mmCIF file of C-alpha atoms in Angstrom:
data_model
loop_
_atom_site.group_PDB
_atom_site.id
_atom_site.type_symbol
_atom_site.label_atom_id
_atom_site.label_comp_id
_atom_site.label_asym_id
_atom_site.label_seq_id
_atom_site.Cartn_x
_atom_site.Cartn_y
_atom_site.Cartn_z
ATOM 1 C CA MET A 1 -71.902 -6.619 11.212
ATOM 2 C CA ILE A 2 -75.092 -8.110 9.432
ATOM 3 C CA ASP A 3 -75.666 -11.857 9.001
ATOM 4 C CA VAL A 4 -77.331 -12.611 5.612
ATOM 5 C CA ILE A 5 -79.003 -15.993 5.187
ATOM 6 C CA ILE A 6 -79.795 -17.319 1.714
ATOM 7 C CA VAL A 7 -81.338 -20.704 1.266
ATOM 8 C CA ASN A 8 -80.658 -22.423 -2.086
ATOM 9 C CA PHE A 9 -82.235 -25.289 -3.879
ATOM 10 C CA LYS A 10 -81.176 -25.556 -7.474
ATOM 11 C CA THR A 11 -81.294 -21.839 -7.914
ATOM 12 C CA GLU A 12 -77.592 -21.238 -8.334
ATOM 13 C CA ALA A 13 -78.067 -18.766 -11.244
ATOM 14 C CA PHE A 14 -80.295 -16.549 -9.098
ATOM 15 C CA VAL A 15 -77.963 -16.850 -6.088
ATOM 16 C CA ALA A 16 -75.047 -15.914 -8.261
ATOM 17 C CA ARG A 17 -76.815 -12.958 -9.520
ATOM 18 C CA LEU A 18 -77.935 -12.010 -5.918
ATOM 19 C CA LEU A 19 -74.313 -12.268 -4.554
ATOM 20 C CA ARG A 20 -72.899 -10.309 -7.481
ATOM 21 C CA SER A 21 -75.374 -7.400 -6.779
ATOM 22 C CA MET A 22 -74.568 -7.580 -2.996
ATOM 23 C CA LYS A 23 -70.857 -7.247 -3.740
ATOM 24 C CA LEU A 24 -71.380 -4.382 -6.045
ATOM 25 C CA HIS A 25 -73.832 -2.354 -3.849
ATOM 26 C CA GLU A 26 -72.929 -3.443 -0.330
ATOM 27 C CA ALA A 27 -69.180 -3.873 -0.490
ATOM 28 C CA GLU A 28 -68.611 -1.086 2.125
ATOM 29 C CA ASN A 29 -70.849 -2.874 4.587
ATOM 30 C CA CYS A 30 -69.613 -5.677 6.914
ATOM 31 C CA LEU A 31 -71.621 -8.658 6.022
ATOM 32 C CA ASN A 32 -71.478 -12.324 7.066
ATOM 33 C CA VAL A 33 -73.165 -14.056 4.184
ATOM 34 C CA ILE A 34 -74.338 -17.689 4.786
ATOM 35 C CA VAL A 35 -75.687 -19.707 1.829
ATOM 36 C CA VAL A 36 -77.455 -22.884 3.007
ATOM 37 C CA ASP A 37 -77.683 -25.443 0.211
ATOM 38 C CA ASN A 38 -80.680 -27.704 0.423
ATOM 39 C CA ALA A 39 -78.805 -30.690 -1.253
ATOM 40 C CA SER A 40 -78.892 -29.263 -4.749
ATOM 41 C CA LEU A 41 -76.412 -31.960 -5.689
ATOM 42 C CA ASN A 42 -75.247 -30.511 -9.048
ATOM 43 C CA ALA A 43 -72.036 -29.064 -10.500
ATOM 44 C CA ASP A 44 -73.407 -25.518 -10.363
ATOM 45 C CA ILE A 45 -73.282 -25.389 -6.547
ATOM 46 C CA VAL A 46 -69.585 -26.185 -6.795
ATOM 47 C CA SER A 47 -69.073 -23.425 -9.208
ATOM 48 C CA LEU A 48 -70.997 -21.044 -7.113
ATOM 49 C CA GLU A 49 -68.834 -21.911 -4.066
ATOM 50 C CA ARG A 50 -65.733 -21.355 -6.070
ATOM 51 C CA GLU A 51 -66.820 -17.959 -7.336
ATOM 52 C CA PHE A 52 -67.824 -16.680 -3.950
ATOM 53 C CA LYS A 53 -65.506 -18.548 -1.501
ATOM 54 C CA ASP A 54 -64.190 -15.182 -0.245
ATOM 55 C CA PHE A 55 -67.612 -13.547 0.033
ATOM 56 C CA ALA A 56 -69.895 -16.252 1.473
ATOM 57 C CA LYS A 57 -69.861 -19.295 3.743
ATOM 58 C CA PHE A 58 -71.575 -22.387 2.239
ATOM 59 C CA VAL A 59 -73.409 -24.857 4.387
ATOM 60 C CA LYS A 60 -74.268 -27.965 2.444
ATOM 61 C CA LEU A 61 -77.036 -30.199 3.697
ATOM 62 C CA PRO A 62 -77.268 -33.998 2.839
ATOM 63 C CA LYS A 63 -81.056 -33.672 1.947
ATOM 64 C CA ASN A 64 -83.657 -31.035 1.141
ATOM 65 C CA ILE A 65 -85.203 -30.234 4.578
ATOM 66 C CA GLY A 66 -87.355 -27.366 3.476
ATOM 67 C CA PHE A 67 -87.044 -23.495 3.583
ATOM 68 C CA GLY A 68 -87.679 -22.691 7.104
ATOM 69 C CA ARG A 69 -85.667 -25.442 8.671
ATOM 70 C CA ALA A 70 -82.721 -24.508 6.292
ATOM 71 C CA CYS A 71 -83.163 -20.900 7.528
ATOM 72 C CA ASN A 72 -82.965 -22.037 11.089
ATOM 73 C CA ILE A 73 -79.555 -23.767 10.389
ATOM 74 C CA GLY A 74 -78.337 -20.484 8.949
ATOM 75 C CA LEU A 75 -79.648 -18.647 12.134
ATOM 76 C CA SER A 76 -77.644 -21.100 14.294
ATOM 77 C CA CYS A 77 -74.500 -19.838 12.446
ATOM 78 C CA CYS A 78 -75.253 -16.174 13.119
ATOM 79 C CA SER A 79 -73.608 -14.072 15.826
ATOM 80 C CA SER A 80 -74.109 -10.561 14.404
ATOM 81 C CA PRO A 81 -76.669 -8.177 16.085
ATOM 82 C CA PHE A 82 -78.624 -8.007 12.787
ATOM 83 C CA VAL A 83 -80.014 -10.680 10.427
ATOM 84 C CA ALA A 84 -81.336 -10.592 6.928
ATOM 85 C CA ILE A 85 -83.112 -13.451 5.328
ATOM 86 C CA VAL A 86 -82.901 -13.041 1.558
ATOM 87 C CA ASN A 87 -84.489 -15.119 -1.121
ATOM 88 C CA PRO A 88 -82.374 -16.038 -4.162
ATOM 89 C CA ASP A 89 -84.544 -14.087 -6.606
ATOM 90 C CA ILE A 90 -83.802 -10.700 -4.767
ATOM 91 C CA LEU A 91 -81.601 -8.340 -6.617
ATOM 92 C CA PHE A 92 -79.898 -5.257 -5.035
ATOM 93 C CA SER A 93 -79.705 -2.082 -7.154
ATOM 94 C CA LYS A 94 -78.320 0.031 -4.317
ATOM 95 C CA SER A 95 -77.178 -0.303 -0.711
ATOM 96 C CA VAL A 96 -79.937 -0.849 1.684
ATOM 97 C CA PHE A 97 -78.510 -2.305 4.731
ATOM 98 C CA PRO A 98 -77.353 1.078 6.405
ATOM 99 C CA MET A 99 -80.956 2.345 5.926
ATOM 100 C CA LEU A 100 -82.487 -0.795 7.511
ATOM 101 C CA LYS A 101 -80.152 -0.522 10.432
ATOM 102 C CA ASN A 102 -81.035 3.214 10.936
ATOM 103 C CA GLN A 103 -84.608 2.332 10.861
ATOM 104 C CA VAL A 104 -84.236 -0.294 13.564
ATOM 105 C CA LEU A 105 -82.392 2.242 15.726
ATOM 106 C CA LEU A 106 -84.898 4.939 15.066
ATOM 107 C CA ASP A 107 -87.775 2.615 16.196
ATOM 108 C CA GLU A 108 -85.926 1.541 19.199
ATOM 109 C CA LYS A 109 -85.622 5.034 20.449
ATOM 110 C CA ASN A 110 -89.379 4.859 20.636
ATOM 111 C CA SER A 111 -89.203 1.581 22.384
ATOM 112 C CA GLN A 112 -90.649 -0.277 19.356
ATOM 113 C CA SER A 113 -89.293 -3.472 17.882
ATOM 114 C CA TYR A 114 -90.135 -4.969 14.499
ATOM 115 C CA LEU A 115 -89.452 -7.408 11.800
ATOM 116 C CA TYR A 116 -89.019 -5.373 8.513
ATOM 117 C CA GLY A 117 -89.850 -5.967 4.998
ATOM 118 C CA PRO A 118 -88.951 -3.531 2.203
ATOM 119 C CA LYS A 119 -90.969 -2.616 -0.939
ATOM 120 C CA LEU A 120 -90.579 -5.320 -3.691
ATOM 121 C CA ILE A 121 -90.300 -4.355 -7.337
ATOM 122 C CA ASN A 122 -91.135 -6.923 -10.011
ATOM 123 C CA GLU A 123 -89.296 -7.649 -13.279
ATOM 124 C CA ILE A 124 -91.161 -5.047 -15.193
ATOM 125 C CA GLY A 125 -90.597 -2.256 -12.628
ATOM 126 C CA GLU A 126 -93.954 -2.339 -10.850
ATOM 127 C CA VAL A 127 -94.539 -2.546 -7.187
ATOM 128 C CA SER A 128 -95.543 -6.007 -6.095
ATOM 129 C CA PRO A 129 -97.967 -6.035 -3.187
ATOM 130 C CA SER A 130 -96.021 -7.751 -0.371
ATOM 131 C CA CYS A 131 -98.181 -6.844 2.750
ATOM 132 C CA TYR A 132 -100.937 -9.167 3.990
ATOM 133 C CA LYS A 133 -103.730 -9.321 6.514
ATOM 134 C CA GLN A 134 -103.844 -12.493 8.652
ATOM 135 C CA PRO A 135 -105.476 -15.088 6.189
ATOM 136 C CA THR A 136 -108.980 -16.407 7.072
ATOM 137 C CA LEU A 137 -111.512 -18.505 5.344
ATOM 138 C CA PHE A 138 -113.407 -15.401 4.389
ATOM 139 C CA HIS A 139 -110.340 -14.014 2.707
ATOM 140 C CA GLN A 140 -109.840 -17.331 0.788
ATOM 141 C CA LEU A 141 -113.458 -17.295 -0.233
ATOM 142 C CA PHE A 142 -113.462 -13.737 -1.493
ATOM 143 C CA HIS A 143 -110.121 -14.392 -3.348
ATOM 144 C CA ALA A 144 -111.588 -17.373 -5.055
ATOM 145 C CA LEU A 145 -114.596 -15.229 -6.132
ATOM 146 C CA GLY A 146 -112.310 -12.679 -7.697
ATOM 147 C CA PHE A 147 -112.793 -9.711 -5.298
ATOM 148 C CA GLY A 148 -108.962 -9.069 -5.125
ATOM 149 C CA TYR A 149 -108.921 -8.585 -8.935
ATOM 150 C CA PHE A 150 -112.472 -7.015 -9.520
ATOM 151 C CA ALA A 151 -112.824 -4.975 -6.403
ATOM 152 C CA PRO A 152 -109.373 -4.655 -4.749
ATOM 153 C CA ARG A 153 -110.342 -1.333 -2.868
ATOM 154 C CA LEU A 154 -112.777 -3.315 -0.690
ATOM 155 C CA GLY A 155 -109.871 -5.024 1.126
ATOM 156 C CA LEU A 156 -111.667 -8.387 1.237
ATOM 157 C CA VAL A 157 -108.693 -10.669 0.483
ATOM 158 C CA SER A 158 -105.574 -11.223 2.650
ATOM 159 C CA LYS A 159 -103.122 -9.674 0.185
ATOM 160 C CA MET A 160 -103.395 -5.859 0.852
ATOM 161 C CA VAL A 161 -104.008 -5.016 -2.932
ATOM 162 C CA GLU A 162 -105.870 -1.971 -1.539
ATOM 163 C CA PHE A 163 -102.781 -0.493 -0.031
ATOM 164 C CA ASP A 164 -100.650 1.626 -2.442
ATOM 165 C CA HIS A 165 -97.358 0.624 -0.648
ATOM 166 C CA LEU A 166 -96.259 4.246 -0.725
ATOM 167 C CA GLN A 167 -95.816 4.833 2.979
ATOM 168 C CA ASP A 168 -94.435 2.840 5.877
ATOM 169 C CA ARG A 169 -97.004 0.786 7.675
ATOM 170 C CA VAL A 170 -97.319 -1.657 10.499
ATOM 171 C CA VAL A 171 -99.024 -4.798 9.076
ATOM 172 C CA ASP A 172 -99.822 -8.389 10.017
ATOM 173 C CA ILE A 173 -97.408 -9.990 7.475
ATOM 174 C CA VAL A 174 -94.768 -8.882 5.058
ATOM 175 C CA MET A 175 -93.601 -11.346 2.264
ATOM 176 C CA GLY A 176 -90.689 -13.450 3.380
ATOM 177 C CA ALA A 177 -88.675 -12.760 0.220
ATOM 178 C CA PHE A 178 -86.604 -10.313 2.341
ATOM 179 C CA LEU A 179 -86.890 -10.132 6.091
ATOM 180 C CA PHE A 180 -84.627 -8.007 8.436
ATOM 181 C CA GLY A 181 -84.456 -7.560 12.100
ATOM 182 C CA ARG A 182 -82.522 -7.930 15.362
ATOM 183 C CA ARG A 183 -80.955 -11.341 15.865
ATOM 184 C CA GLU A 184 -82.560 -11.429 19.252
ATOM 185 C CA VAL A 185 -85.950 -11.117 17.649
ATOM 186 C CA PHE A 186 -85.362 -14.244 15.641
ATOM 187 C CA ASP A 187 -84.023 -15.928 18.604
ATOM 188 C CA ARG A 188 -87.073 -14.890 20.710
ATOM 189 C CA LEU A 189 -89.234 -16.519 18.100
ATOM 190 C CA SER A 190 -87.119 -19.646 17.842
ATOM 191 C CA GLY A 191 -86.747 -18.969 14.178
ATOM 192 C CA PHE A 192 -89.296 -20.633 11.750
ATOM 193 C CA ASP A 193 -91.725 -23.318 12.548
ATOM 194 C CA GLU A 194 -90.188 -26.310 10.836
ATOM 195 C CA GLN A 195 -93.453 -28.050 10.239
ATOM 196 C CA PHE A 196 -93.783 -25.705 7.135
ATOM 197 C CA PHE A 197 -91.637 -27.262 4.446
ATOM 198 C CA VAL A 198 -92.071 -24.255 2.078
ATOM 199 C CA PHE A 199 -94.815 -21.473 1.803
ATOM 200 C CA PHE A 200 -96.640 -19.927 4.781
ATOM 201 C CA GLU A 201 -93.592 -20.248 7.170
ATOM 202 C CA ASP A 202 -93.255 -16.475 6.766
ATOM 203 C CA VAL A 203 -96.837 -15.825 7.408
ATOM 204 C CA ASP A 204 -96.568 -17.973 10.670
ATOM 205 C CA LEU A 205 -93.415 -16.161 11.721
ATOM 206 C CA CYS A 206 -94.808 -12.675 11.216
ATOM 207 C CA LEU A 207 -97.930 -13.495 13.165
ATOM 208 C CA ARG A 208 -96.048 -15.074 16.105
ATOM 209 C CA ALA A 209 -93.891 -11.850 16.066
ATOM 210 C CA ARG A 210 -97.128 -9.717 16.186
ATOM 211 C CA ASP A 211 -98.572 -11.897 18.979
ATOM 212 C CA GLN A 212 -95.336 -11.447 21.020
ATOM 213 C CA GLU A 213 -95.467 -7.712 20.639
ATOM 214 C CA VAL A 214 -92.536 -7.487 18.302
ATOM 215 C CA GLY A 215 -94.499 -6.178 15.409
ATOM 216 C CA VAL A 216 -94.134 -6.250 11.633
ATOM 217 C CA LYS A 217 -93.305 -3.193 9.606
ATOM 218 C CA PHE A 218 -93.347 -2.407 5.892
ATOM 219 C CA LEU A 219 -90.782 0.115 4.716
ATOM 220 C CA ALA A 220 -91.842 1.963 1.534
ATOM 221 C CA ASN A 221 -88.664 3.949 0.911
ATOM 222 C CA ILE A 222 -86.313 0.827 0.761
ATOM 223 C CA ALA A 223 -86.883 -1.147 -2.396
ATOM 224 C CA LEU A 224 -85.384 -4.300 -3.832
ATOM 225 C CA LYS A 225 -86.111 -6.120 -7.097
ATOM 226 C CA HIS A 226 -87.863 -9.609 -6.761
ATOM 227 C CA SER A 227 -88.355 -12.096 -9.405
ATOM 228 C CA GLY A 228 -90.650 -14.492 -7.297
ATOM 229 C CA GLY A 229 -90.901 -18.272 -7.128
ATOM 230 C CA SER A 230 -87.335 -19.220 -8.258
ATOM 231 C CA SER A 231 -87.036 -22.529 -6.547
ATOM 232 C CA THR A 232 -90.339 -23.804 -8.060
ATOM 233 C CA ALA A 233 -90.733 -21.633 -11.048
ATOM 234 C CA ASP A 234 -90.224 -24.480 -13.703
ATOM 235 C CA ASN A 235 -92.978 -26.640 -12.106
ATOM 236 C CA ILE A 236 -96.309 -24.842 -11.677
ATOM 237 C CA TYR A 237 -97.948 -28.015 -10.519
ATOM 238 C CA LEU A 238 -95.384 -28.681 -7.876
ATOM 239 C CA ARG A 239 -95.515 -24.961 -6.752
ATOM 240 C CA ARG A 240 -99.380 -25.175 -6.442
ATOM 241 C CA SER A 241 -99.183 -28.455 -4.485
ATOM 242 C CA LEU A 242 -96.651 -27.177 -2.032
ATOM 243 C CA TRP A 243 -98.459 -23.858 -1.590
ATOM 244 C CA LEU A 244 -101.745 -25.801 -0.768
ATOM 245 C CA GLN A 245 -99.977 -27.990 1.696
ATOM 246 C CA GLY A 246 -98.440 -24.907 3.404
ATOM 247 C CA ARG A 247 -101.834 -23.239 3.597
ATOM 248 C CA HIS A 248 -103.459 -26.398 5.056
ATOM 249 C CA LYS A 249 -100.751 -26.637 7.811
ATOM 250 C CA PHE A 250 -101.319 -23.004 8.564
ATOM 251 C CA TYR A 251 -105.030 -23.275 9.061
ATOM 252 C CA GLN A 252 -104.472 -26.363 11.129
ATOM 253 C CA LYS A 253 -102.025 -24.581 13.443
ATOM 254 C CA TRP A 254 -103.897 -21.281 13.751
ATOM 255 C CA TYR A 255 -107.613 -22.329 13.498
ATOM 256 C CA GLY A 256 -107.780 -26.019 14.045
ATOM 257 C CA HIS A 257 -108.610 -29.099 12.059
ATOM 258 C CA PHE A 258 -112.318 -28.070 11.159
ATOM 259 C CA ILE A 259 -111.300 -24.736 9.637
ATOM 260 C CA ALA A 260 -108.517 -26.561 7.728
ATOM 261 C CA SER A 261 -110.940 -29.059 6.377
ATOM 262 C CA LEU A 262 -113.245 -26.278 5.288
ATOM 263 C CA SER A 263 -110.342 -24.767 3.468
ATOM 264 C CA VAL A 264 -109.842 -27.986 1.625
ATOM 265 C CA VAL A 265 -113.461 -27.897 0.682
ATOM 266 C CA LEU A 266 -113.032 -24.399 -0.700
ATOM 267 C CA VAL A 267 -110.101 -25.575 -2.880
ATOM 268 C CA LEU A 268 -112.034 -28.434 -4.276
ATOM 269 C CA PHE A 269 -115.434 -26.847 -4.979
ATOM 270 C CA VAL A 270 -114.659 -23.061 -5.404
ATOM 271 C CA GLU A 271 -111.054 -22.528 -6.353
ATOM 272 C CA ALA A 272 -110.734 -25.668 -8.679
#
């Protein structure tokens, strides 16, 4: 059995597409699908629940409490040995859960434990860089100066654009669009840090896993389609604001108030 957690906030069309792809390609696997709805409060969530009432359990929240906290509510409903956290904008084109389970068992034979992230393919069929180094102010500065675009091979930004994503690799961070691992790993980490409303909660989770000697592993031979930014795609200003708030909380937690303040200065005078 595998518990699959999906957090929805007004992304019912994406969730429906995701669930249909899972039913098509993962029908032979024993899944416990949990959709946590962050108070979407529209008719579409009712239709979604009606269509998938025999495939997924729906947990409806009275207000939008953020991605990480909603994931933790989903995790509290889990009892299976394996957990997958899946964004609504993921799409299955083949079965991947047996391969993921086999990878976990293979690594455990070598006394290794990981959180796993697959290769992500964008809407035009290209590999999306989904591995990151631990973000620092230097990475932020070099990103603002365009080094990730003009000189990607130098590896001066947090996003690992210098990595071709063609082989498995232990990294600091994998994108939280799809995370897979043992339930006991998520329990050991106490799930997501709920101070992050949205954005950077996956960064924080991966770094805490690394620091607790769990590890984070990118899997090149397991691929999923990923659209990106479904819950905030219609409002780029809201998305940017939430991303900046998440980054500021991350710098405060991991580096302290002074570095977090310098990060704000970089935003105002370099990134603006």
